[in-house]
């Protein structure tokens, strides 16, 4: 599937979009309704590519190995590609669950991170966007050279085995992404595919739960995924990987995060590790 192109005037709307401080109010506006079809096309886009060569029967084992790694946008692309290709353990994996992959973001050199990584590693892949970024990112990312050529950020799966039946599960936002310095439209999406292994089909899922969230909010995001999977008529095992952001902290606000951290320090490191983090 070809990379989507921005409408010739969509970039010109970004300054106006960034002025809004609430997604709800923005979506009620006539301005938003006028460009909603273009925005929807980008946020509902996904791409699948096939670069993995057939695996020789002599190299097929009885099991498979999966690796999960938050790629941090793919900013350190060359290092990521080198490790996943040449590391004695990671390089032998069959499936990679990779949240945080950019498509057309200045901070990652405007790469199509998923496609270029799949080509470099000779893997099949799927990329599903979560957000359309109206800014170049947060923190030091805001100061990188250049501008976003597209501005999509999402989640990916890479596989040595064929990919079939691609779909996505949209998760409810735990925080309004138009509030704060990094303004984004969209929400997290879990990526779901069926992989055709020699032993039979395997359902693979990459997720990325919201970082700025409470334990209850992460629970509901996870439940959304599990309920979706339970309704499918899939015969075979399911493997879920990604970034769960399960620090166990209430992280919906910096105050709650700081208070939770102090509370656990007061409990003592040994007690926290043995009695708290395990649950």
PDB file of C-alpha atoms in Angstrom:
ATOM      1  CA  UNK A   1       0.000   0.000   0.000  1.00  0.00           C
ATOM      2  CA  UNK A   2       1.401   3.392  -0.954  1.00  0.00           C
ATOM      3  CA  UNK A   3       2.180   5.970   1.701  1.00  0.00           C
ATOM      4  CA  UNK A   4      -0.732   8.421   1.941  1.00  0.00           C
ATOM      5  CA  UNK A   5      -0.134  11.928   0.687  1.00  0.00           C
ATOM      6  CA  UNK A   6      -1.281  14.980   2.574  1.00  0.00           C
ATOM      7  CA  UNK A   7      -3.834  17.085   0.814  1.00  0.00           C
ATOM      8  CA  UNK A   8      -2.031  20.038  -0.722  1.00  0.00           C
ATOM      9  CA  UNK A   9      -3.530  22.384   1.874  1.00  0.00           C
ATOM     10  CA  UNK A  10      -3.785  20.194   4.992  1.00  0.00           C
ATOM     11  CA  UNK A  11      -0.414  21.318   6.349  1.00  0.00           C
ATOM     12  CA  UNK A  12      -1.627  24.900   6.137  1.00  0.00           C
ATOM     13  CA  UNK A  13      -4.376  24.031   8.628  1.00  0.00           C
ATOM     14  CA  UNK A  14      -1.980  22.862  11.336  1.00  0.00           C
ATOM     15  CA  UNK A  15      -1.507  26.324  12.917  1.00  0.00           C
ATOM     16  CA  UNK A  16      -5.283  26.685  13.216  1.00  0.00           C
ATOM     17  CA  UNK A  17      -5.648  23.143  14.607  1.00  0.00           C
ATOM     18  CA  UNK A  18      -2.955  23.781  17.207  1.00  0.00           C
ATOM     19  CA  UNK A  19      -4.945  26.718  18.613  1.00  0.00           C
ATOM     20  CA  UNK A  20      -7.627  24.379  19.974  1.00  0.00           C
ATOM     21  CA  UNK A  21      -7.177  23.217  23.560  1.00  0.00           C
ATOM     22  CA  UNK A  22      -9.876  20.552  23.549  1.00  0.00           C
ATOM     23  CA  UNK A  23     -10.531  17.738  21.079  1.00  0.00           C
ATOM     24  CA  UNK A  24     -14.235  17.812  21.901  1.00  0.00           C
ATOM     25  CA  UNK A  25     -14.596  21.509  21.105  1.00  0.00           C
ATOM     26  CA  UNK A  26     -12.494  21.162  17.973  1.00  0.00           C
ATOM     27  CA  UNK A  27     -14.644  18.331  16.644  1.00  0.00           C
ATOM     28  CA  UNK A  28     -17.801  20.428  17.135  1.00  0.00           C
ATOM     29  CA  UNK A  29     -16.447  23.233  14.982  1.00  0.00           C
ATOM     30  CA  UNK A  30     -17.363  23.858  11.362  1.00  0.00           C
ATOM     31  CA  UNK A  31     -13.639  24.162  10.632  1.00  0.00           C
ATOM     32  CA  UNK A  32     -13.008  20.596  11.770  1.00  0.00           C
ATOM     33  CA  UNK A  33     -15.987  19.227   9.857  1.00  0.00           C
ATOM     34  CA  UNK A  34     -14.636  20.791   6.670  1.00  0.00           C
ATOM     35  CA  UNK A  35     -11.347  18.863   6.867  1.00  0.00           C
ATOM     36  CA  UNK A  36     -12.571  15.758   8.713  1.00  0.00           C
ATOM     37  CA  UNK A  37     -12.603  13.524   5.581  1.00  0.00           C
ATOM     38  CA  UNK A  38      -8.912  14.224   4.960  1.00  0.00           C
ATOM     39  CA  UNK A  39      -7.993  13.677   8.610  1.00  0.00           C
ATOM     40  CA  UNK A  40     -10.043  10.482   8.782  1.00  0.00           C
ATOM     41  CA  UNK A  41      -8.286   9.124   5.702  1.00  0.00           C
ATOM     42  CA  UNK A  42      -4.906   9.518   7.396  1.00  0.00           C
ATOM     43  CA  UNK A  43      -5.935   8.152  10.791  1.00  0.00           C
ATOM     44  CA  UNK A  44      -7.672   5.111   9.288  1.00  0.00           C
ATOM     45  CA  UNK A  45      -4.771   4.353   6.968  1.00  0.00           C
ATOM     46  CA  UNK A  46      -2.582   1.314   7.478  1.00  0.00           C
ATOM     47  CA  UNK A  47      -0.007  -0.416   5.356  1.00  0.00           C
ATOM     48  CA  UNK A  48       1.210  -3.978   4.975  1.00  0.00           C
ATOM     49  CA  UNK A  49       4.414  -4.962   3.207  1.00  0.00           C
ATOM     50  CA  UNK A  50       6.025  -8.301   2.394  1.00  0.00           C
ATOM     51  CA  UNK A  51       9.824  -8.429   2.285  1.00  0.00           C
ATOM     52  CA  UNK A  52      10.576 -11.745   4.014  1.00  0.00           C
ATOM     53  CA  UNK A  53      11.946 -14.495   1.751  1.00  0.00           C
ATOM     54  CA  UNK A  54      10.567 -18.048   2.070  1.00  0.00           C
ATOM     55  CA  UNK A  55      12.201 -19.900   4.950  1.00  0.00           C
ATOM     56  CA  UNK A  56      13.965 -23.136   4.106  1.00  0.00           C
ATOM     57  CA  UNK A  57      12.279 -26.166   5.650  1.00  0.00           C
ATOM     58  CA  UNK A  58      15.567 -27.228   7.215  1.00  0.00           C
ATOM     59  CA  UNK A  59      15.591 -23.978   9.234  1.00  0.00           C
ATOM     60  CA  UNK A  60      12.045 -24.313  10.560  1.00  0.00           C
ATOM     61  CA  UNK A  61      11.972 -25.274  14.226  1.00  0.00           C
ATOM     62  CA  UNK A  62       9.106 -26.496  16.364  1.00  0.00           C
ATOM     63  CA  UNK A  63       8.550 -23.181  18.114  1.00  0.00           C
ATOM     64  CA  UNK A  64       9.014 -19.494  17.472  1.00  0.00           C
ATOM     65  CA  UNK A  65      10.555 -16.526  19.219  1.00  0.00           C
ATOM     66  CA  UNK A  66       8.894 -13.163  19.758  1.00  0.00           C
ATOM     67  CA  UNK A  67      10.521  -9.884  20.779  1.00  0.00           C
ATOM     68  CA  UNK A  68       8.754  -6.763  22.032  1.00  0.00           C
ATOM     69  CA  UNK A  69      10.517  -3.398  21.888  1.00  0.00           C
ATOM     70  CA  UNK A  70       9.231   0.165  22.080  1.00  0.00           C
ATOM     71  CA  UNK A  71      11.266   1.702  19.243  1.00  0.00           C
ATOM     72  CA  UNK A  72      10.993   5.266  20.610  1.00  0.00           C
ATOM     73  CA  UNK A  73       9.743   6.630  17.279  1.00  0.00           C
ATOM     74  CA  UNK A  74      12.609   4.970  15.379  1.00  0.00           C
ATOM     75  CA  UNK A  75      14.847   7.971  16.042  1.00  0.00           C
ATOM     76  CA  UNK A  76      17.947   5.760  16.453  1.00  0.00           C
ATOM     77  CA  UNK A  77      17.085   3.878  13.278  1.00  0.00           C
ATOM     78  CA  UNK A  78      20.549   2.622  12.282  1.00  0.00           C
ATOM     79  CA  UNK A  79      21.249   1.281  15.771  1.00  0.00           C
ATOM     80  CA  UNK A  80      17.851  -0.440  15.955  1.00  0.00           C
ATOM     81  CA  UNK A  81      18.331  -2.088  12.557  1.00  0.00           C
ATOM     82  CA  UNK A  82      21.848  -3.226  13.456  1.00  0.00           C
ATOM     83  CA  UNK A  83      20.796  -4.815  16.757  1.00  0.00           C
ATOM     84  CA  UNK A  84      17.725  -6.556  15.363  1.00  0.00           C
ATOM     85  CA  UNK A  85      19.748  -7.917  12.471  1.00  0.00           C
ATOM     86  CA  UNK A  86      23.016  -8.882  14.140  1.00  0.00           C
ATOM     87  CA  UNK A  87      22.328  -9.531  17.837  1.00  0.00           C
ATOM     88  CA  UNK A  88      22.881 -13.265  18.523  1.00  0.00           C
ATOM     89  CA  UNK A  89      19.488 -13.625  20.232  1.00  0.00           C
ATOM     90  CA  UNK A  90      17.272 -10.832  18.911  1.00  0.00           C
ATOM     91  CA  UNK A  91      18.441 -11.420  15.353  1.00  0.00           C
ATOM     92  CA  UNK A  92      16.983 -14.930  15.435  1.00  0.00           C
ATOM     93  CA  UNK A  93      13.484 -13.852  16.465  1.00  0.00           C
ATOM     94  CA  UNK A  94      10.500 -14.608  14.238  1.00  0.00           C
ATOM     95  CA  UNK A  95       8.061 -11.906  15.373  1.00  0.00           C
ATOM     96  CA  UNK A  96       8.688  -8.339  16.579  1.00  0.00           C
ATOM     97  CA  UNK A  97       6.038  -6.343  18.461  1.00  0.00           C
ATOM     98  CA  UNK A  98       7.079  -2.703  18.049  1.00  0.00           C
ATOM     99  CA  UNK A  99       5.103   0.263  19.389  1.00  0.00           C
ATOM    100  CA  UNK A 100       6.128   3.835  18.562  1.00  0.00           C
ATOM    101  CA  UNK A 101       7.005   3.817  14.883  1.00  0.00           C
ATOM    102  CA  UNK A 102       6.930   7.071  12.922  1.00  0.00           C
ATOM    103  CA  UNK A 103       5.874   7.819   9.373  1.00  0.00           C
ATOM    104  CA  UNK A 104       6.938  11.222   8.091  1.00  0.00           C
ATOM    105  CA  UNK A 105       8.111  12.784  11.363  1.00  0.00           C
ATOM    106  CA  UNK A 106      11.044  15.216  11.390  1.00  0.00           C
ATOM    107  CA  UNK A 107      12.398  13.725  14.633  1.00  0.00           C
ATOM    108  CA  UNK A 108      12.985  10.398  12.823  1.00  0.00           C
ATOM    109  CA  UNK A 109      14.267  12.043   9.622  1.00  0.00           C
ATOM    110  CA  UNK A 110      10.857  11.761   7.956  1.00  0.00           C
ATOM    111  CA  UNK A 111      11.371   8.034   7.462  1.00  0.00           C
ATOM    112  CA  UNK A 112       8.682   5.472   6.960  1.00  0.00           C
ATOM    113  CA  UNK A 113      10.258   3.663   9.910  1.00  0.00           C
ATOM    114  CA  UNK A 114       8.258   0.434   9.632  1.00  0.00           C
ATOM    115  CA  UNK A 115       8.765  -0.002   5.901  1.00  0.00           C
ATOM    116  CA  UNK A 116      12.476   0.837   5.962  1.00  0.00           C
ATOM    117  CA  UNK A 117      13.093  -1.444   8.951  1.00  0.00           C
ATOM    118  CA  UNK A 118      11.200  -4.306   7.270  1.00  0.00           C
ATOM    119  CA  UNK A 119      13.319  -3.875   4.144  1.00  0.00           C
ATOM    120  CA  UNK A 120      16.553  -3.767   6.143  1.00  0.00           C
ATOM    121  CA  UNK A 121      15.661  -6.924   8.104  1.00  0.00           C
ATOM    122  CA  UNK A 122      13.833  -8.678   5.256  1.00  0.00           C
ATOM    123  CA  UNK A 123      10.637  -9.072   7.227  1.00  0.00           C
ATOM    124  CA  UNK A 124       6.933  -8.725   6.525  1.00  0.00           C
ATOM    125  CA  UNK A 125       5.252  -5.873   8.402  1.00  0.00           C
ATOM    126  CA  UNK A 126       2.122  -3.962   9.211  1.00  0.00           C
ATOM    127  CA  UNK A 127       1.960  -0.346  10.409  1.00  0.00           C
ATOM    128  CA  UNK A 128      -1.184   1.195  11.916  1.00  0.00           C
ATOM    129  CA  UNK A 129      -1.199   4.890  12.885  1.00  0.00           C
ATOM    130  CA  UNK A 130      -2.436   6.044  16.263  1.00  0.00           C
ATOM    131  CA  UNK A 131      -1.954   9.802  15.974  1.00  0.00           C
ATOM    132  CA  UNK A 132      -1.590  12.612  13.485  1.00  0.00           C
ATOM    133  CA  UNK A 133       0.990  14.849  15.137  1.00  0.00           C
ATOM    134  CA  UNK A 134       0.407  18.569  14.716  1.00  0.00           C
ATOM    135  CA  UNK A 135       3.813  19.274  16.288  1.00  0.00           C
ATOM    136  CA  UNK A 136       7.273  17.799  15.825  1.00  0.00           C
ATOM    137  CA  UNK A 137       7.056  16.014  19.186  1.00  0.00           C
ATOM    138  CA  UNK A 138       7.745  16.761  22.824  1.00  0.00           C
ATOM    139  CA  UNK A 139      10.815  17.829  24.762  1.00  0.00           C
ATOM    140  CA  UNK A 140      13.913  18.178  22.622  1.00  0.00           C
ATOM    141  CA  UNK A 141      12.046  16.731  19.640  1.00  0.00           C
ATOM    142  CA  UNK A 142      10.456  20.148  19.173  1.00  0.00           C
ATOM    143  CA  UNK A 143      13.867  21.601  18.269  1.00  0.00           C
ATOM    144  CA  UNK A 144      14.898  19.147  15.540  1.00  0.00           C
ATOM    145  CA  UNK A 145      15.606  20.516  12.086  1.00  0.00           C
ATOM    146  CA  UNK A 146      12.989  20.385   9.360  1.00  0.00           C
ATOM    147  CA  UNK A 147       9.240  19.873   9.422  1.00  0.00           C
ATOM    148  CA  UNK A 148       7.022  16.793   9.438  1.00  0.00           C
ATOM    149  CA  UNK A 149       6.353  15.571   5.918  1.00  0.00           C
ATOM    150  CA  UNK A 150       3.277  13.639   7.111  1.00  0.00           C
ATOM    151  CA  UNK A 151       3.152  13.406  10.907  1.00  0.00           C
ATOM    152  CA  UNK A 152       1.857   9.896  11.597  1.00  0.00           C
ATOM    153  CA  UNK A 153       2.893   7.901  14.654  1.00  0.00           C
ATOM    154  CA  UNK A 154       1.692   4.399  15.478  1.00  0.00           C
ATOM    155  CA  UNK A 155       2.440   0.744  16.128  1.00  0.00           C
ATOM    156  CA  UNK A 156       3.847  -2.134  14.077  1.00  0.00           C
ATOM    157  CA  UNK A 157       4.351  -5.878  13.819  1.00  0.00           C
ATOM    158  CA  UNK A 158       7.240  -7.474  11.920  1.00  0.00           C
ATOM    159  CA  UNK A 159       7.267 -11.159  11.018  1.00  0.00           C
ATOM    160  CA  UNK A 160       9.280 -13.772   9.137  1.00  0.00           C
ATOM    161  CA  UNK A 161       5.975 -15.498   8.443  1.00  0.00           C
ATOM    162  CA  UNK A 162       3.206 -14.343   6.075  1.00  0.00           C
ATOM    163  CA  UNK A 163       0.736 -11.751   7.425  1.00  0.00           C
ATOM    164  CA  UNK A 164      -2.996 -12.120   6.819  1.00  0.00           C
ATOM    165  CA  UNK A 165      -6.261 -10.574   7.996  1.00  0.00           C
ATOM    166  CA  UNK A 166      -4.945  -7.250   9.315  1.00  0.00           C
ATOM    167  CA  UNK A 167      -7.159  -5.216  11.634  1.00  0.00           C
ATOM    168  CA  UNK A 168      -6.910  -2.625  14.422  1.00  0.00           C
ATOM    169  CA  UNK A 169      -8.551  -1.980  17.782  1.00  0.00           C
ATOM    170  CA  UNK A 170      -9.038   1.680  18.635  1.00  0.00           C
ATOM    171  CA  UNK A 171      -8.603   2.472  22.340  1.00  0.00           C
ATOM    172  CA  UNK A 172     -10.273   5.257  24.267  1.00  0.00           C
ATOM    173  CA  UNK A 173      -7.949   8.141  25.120  1.00  0.00           C
ATOM    174  CA  UNK A 174      -7.048   8.441  28.788  1.00  0.00           C
ATOM    175  CA  UNK A 175      -6.026  12.064  28.273  1.00  0.00           C
ATOM    176  CA  UNK A 176      -7.123  14.681  25.759  1.00  0.00           C
ATOM    177  CA  UNK A 177      -4.214  14.740  23.323  1.00  0.00           C
ATOM    178  CA  UNK A 178      -5.011  18.329  22.324  1.00  0.00           C
ATOM    179  CA  UNK A 179      -4.208  19.506  25.845  1.00  0.00           C
ATOM    180  CA  UNK A 180      -0.563  20.178  26.522  1.00  0.00           C
ATOM    181  CA  UNK A 181       2.361  21.215  24.319  1.00  0.00           C
ATOM    182  CA  UNK A 182       2.366  18.203  21.970  1.00  0.00           C
ATOM    183  CA  UNK A 183      -0.951  18.335  20.159  1.00  0.00           C
ATOM    184  CA  UNK A 184      -2.209  15.201  18.415  1.00  0.00           C
ATOM    185  CA  UNK A 185      -5.383  13.941  16.813  1.00  0.00           C
ATOM    186  CA  UNK A 186      -6.378  10.288  17.175  1.00  0.00           C
ATOM    187  CA  UNK A 187      -5.918   7.617  19.825  1.00  0.00           C
ATOM    188  CA  UNK A 188      -3.895   4.496  20.449  1.00  0.00           C
ATOM    189  CA  UNK A 189      -4.682   1.490  18.257  1.00  0.00           C
ATOM    190  CA  UNK A 190      -3.719  -2.115  18.903  1.00  0.00           C
ATOM    191  CA  UNK A 191      -2.539  -3.942  15.773  1.00  0.00           C
ATOM    192  CA  UNK A 192      -3.922  -7.449  15.136  1.00  0.00           C
ATOM    193  CA  UNK A 193      -2.815  -9.890  12.424  1.00  0.00           C
ATOM    194  CA  UNK A 194      -2.941 -13.598  11.682  1.00  0.00           C
ATOM    195  CA  UNK A 195       0.499 -15.063  11.026  1.00  0.00           C
ATOM    196  CA  UNK A 196       0.759 -18.231   8.965  1.00  0.00           C
ATOM    197  CA  UNK A 197       3.296 -20.445  10.733  1.00  0.00           C
ATOM    198  CA  UNK A 198       4.195 -23.996   9.635  1.00  0.00           C
ATOM    199  CA  UNK A 199       2.534 -25.254  12.818  1.00  0.00           C
ATOM    200  CA  UNK A 200      -0.686 -23.351  12.087  1.00  0.00           C
ATOM    201  CA  UNK A 201      -2.099 -19.824  12.425  1.00  0.00           C
ATOM    202  CA  UNK A 202      -0.982 -17.524  15.238  1.00  0.00           C
ATOM    203  CA  UNK A 203      -2.839 -14.337  16.145  1.00  0.00           C
ATOM    204  CA  UNK A 204      -0.352 -11.584  17.009  1.00  0.00           C
ATOM    205  CA  UNK A 205      -1.200  -8.290  18.717  1.00  0.00           C
ATOM    206  CA  UNK A 206       0.908  -5.180  19.322  1.00  0.00           C
ATOM    207  CA  UNK A 207      -0.484  -2.745  21.867  1.00  0.00           C
ATOM    208  CA  UNK A 208       0.621   0.483  23.496  1.00  0.00           C
ATOM    209  CA  UNK A 209      -1.385   1.527  26.541  1.00  0.00           C
ATOM    210  CA  UNK A 210      -1.504   5.213  27.429  1.00  0.00           C
ATOM    211  CA  UNK A 211       1.386   6.376  29.593  1.00  0.00           C
ATOM    212  CA  UNK A 212      -0.535   9.231  31.260  1.00  0.00           C
ATOM    213  CA  UNK A 213      -3.241   7.060  32.764  1.00  0.00           C
ATOM    214  CA  UNK A 214      -4.478   5.490  35.958  1.00  0.00           C
ATOM    215  CA  UNK A 215      -4.446   1.785  36.753  1.00  0.00           C
ATOM    216  CA  UNK A 216      -8.193   1.650  36.075  1.00  0.00           C
ATOM    217  CA  UNK A 217      -7.809   3.345  32.697  1.00  0.00           C
ATOM    218  CA  UNK A 218      -5.120   0.857  31.653  1.00  0.00           C
ATOM    219  CA  UNK A 219      -7.393  -1.931  32.805  1.00  0.00           C
ATOM    220  CA  UNK A 220     -10.203  -0.690  30.570  1.00  0.00           C
ATOM    221  CA  UNK A 221      -7.863  -0.320  27.578  1.00  0.00           C
ATOM    222  CA  UNK A 222      -6.657  -3.897  28.081  1.00  0.00           C
ATOM    223  CA  UNK A 223     -10.235  -5.122  28.495  1.00  0.00           C
ATOM    224  CA  UNK A 224     -11.196  -3.450  25.199  1.00  0.00           C
ATOM    225  CA  UNK A 225      -8.519  -5.510  23.442  1.00  0.00           C
ATOM    226  CA  UNK A 226      -9.382  -8.778  25.163  1.00  0.00           C
ATOM    227  CA  UNK A 227     -13.116  -8.330  24.512  1.00  0.00           C
ATOM    228  CA  UNK A 228     -12.417  -7.712  20.811  1.00  0.00           C
ATOM    229  CA  UNK A 229     -10.251 -10.836  20.575  1.00  0.00           C
ATOM    230  CA  UNK A 230     -12.817 -12.950  22.439  1.00  0.00           C
ATOM    231  CA  UNK A 231     -15.488 -12.121  19.855  1.00  0.00           C
ATOM    232  CA  UNK A 232     -13.377 -13.335  16.932  1.00  0.00           C
ATOM    233  CA  UNK A 233     -13.752 -16.853  15.666  1.00  0.00           C
ATOM    234  CA  UNK A 234     -10.029 -17.572  15.672  1.00  0.00           C
ATOM    235  CA  UNK A 235      -8.721 -21.122  15.974  1.00  0.00           C
ATOM    236  CA  UNK A 236      -5.226 -21.043  17.380  1.00  0.00           C
ATOM    237  CA  UNK A 237      -3.040 -19.342  20.003  1.00  0.00           C
ATOM    238  CA  UNK A 238      -2.743 -15.589  20.506  1.00  0.00           C
ATOM    239  CA  UNK A 239       0.451 -13.757  21.431  1.00  0.00           C
ATOM    240  CA  UNK A 240       0.240 -10.160  22.705  1.00  0.00           C
ATOM    241  CA  UNK A 241       3.244  -7.875  23.008  1.00  0.00           C
ATOM    242  CA  UNK A 242       4.040  -4.200  23.189  1.00  0.00           C
ATOM    243  CA  UNK A 243       4.311  -1.422  25.747  1.00  0.00           C
ATOM    244  CA  UNK A 244       1.824  -1.893  28.557  1.00  0.00           C
ATOM    245  CA  UNK A 245       3.081   1.089  30.602  1.00  0.00           C
ATOM    246  CA  UNK A 246       2.363  -1.034  33.666  1.00  0.00           C
ATOM    247  CA  UNK A 247       4.522   0.804  36.169  1.00  0.00           C
ATOM    248  CA  UNK A 248       1.573   0.210  38.554  1.00  0.00           C
ATOM    249  CA  UNK A 249       1.573   3.968  39.218  1.00  0.00           C
ATOM    250  CA  UNK A 250      -1.410   6.234  38.900  1.00  0.00           C
ATOM    251  CA  UNK A 251       0.132   8.311  36.116  1.00  0.00           C
ATOM    252  CA  UNK A 252      -2.784  10.373  34.841  1.00  0.00           C
ATOM    253  CA  UNK A 253      -1.201  13.469  36.427  1.00  0.00           C
ATOM    254  CA  UNK A 254       2.304  14.289  37.641  1.00  0.00           C
ATOM    255  CA  UNK A 255       0.965  14.851  41.188  1.00  0.00           C
ATOM    256  CA  UNK A 256      -0.446  11.315  41.440  1.00  0.00           C
ATOM    257  CA  UNK A 257       2.703   9.808  39.920  1.00  0.00           C
ATOM    258  CA  UNK A 258       4.953  11.626  42.395  1.00  0.00           C
ATOM    259  CA  UNK A 259       2.735  10.722  45.347  1.00  0.00           C
ATOM    260  CA  UNK A 260       2.652   7.040  44.292  1.00  0.00           C
ATOM    261  CA  UNK A 261       6.428   6.987  43.986  1.00  0.00           C
ATOM    262  CA  UNK A 262       6.939   8.531  47.442  1.00  0.00           C
ATOM    263  CA  UNK A 263       4.486   6.052  48.944  1.00  0.00           C
ATOM    264  CA  UNK A 264       6.412   3.110  47.534  1.00  0.00           C
ATOM    265  CA  UNK A 265       9.727   4.540  48.712  1.00  0.00           C
ATOM    266  CA  UNK A 266       8.251   4.781  52.204  1.00  0.00           C
ATOM    267  CA  UNK A 267       7.163   1.132  51.999  1.00  0.00           C
ATOM    268  CA  UNK A 268      10.766   0.086  51.413  1.00  0.00           C
ATOM    269  CA  UNK A 269      12.323  -1.300  48.200  1.00  0.00           C
ATOM    270  CA  UNK A 270      12.236  -4.957  49.303  1.00  0.00           C
ATOM    271  CA  UNK A 271       8.567  -4.871  50.256  1.00  0.00           C
ATOM    272  CA  UNK A 272       7.631  -2.992  47.068  1.00  0.00           C
ATOM    273  CA  UNK A 273       9.406  -5.521  44.836  1.00  0.00           C
ATOM    274  CA  UNK A 274       8.101  -8.606  46.641  1.00  0.00           C
ATOM    275  CA  UNK A 275       4.578  -7.490  47.566  1.00  0.00           C
ATOM    276  CA  UNK A 276       3.587  -4.756  45.144  1.00  0.00           C
ATOM    277  CA  UNK A 277       5.220  -4.966  41.705  1.00  0.00           C
ATOM    278  CA  UNK A 278       4.362  -8.664  41.361  1.00  0.00           C
ATOM    279  CA  UNK A 279       0.692  -7.706  41.425  1.00  0.00           C
TER     280      UNK A 279
END
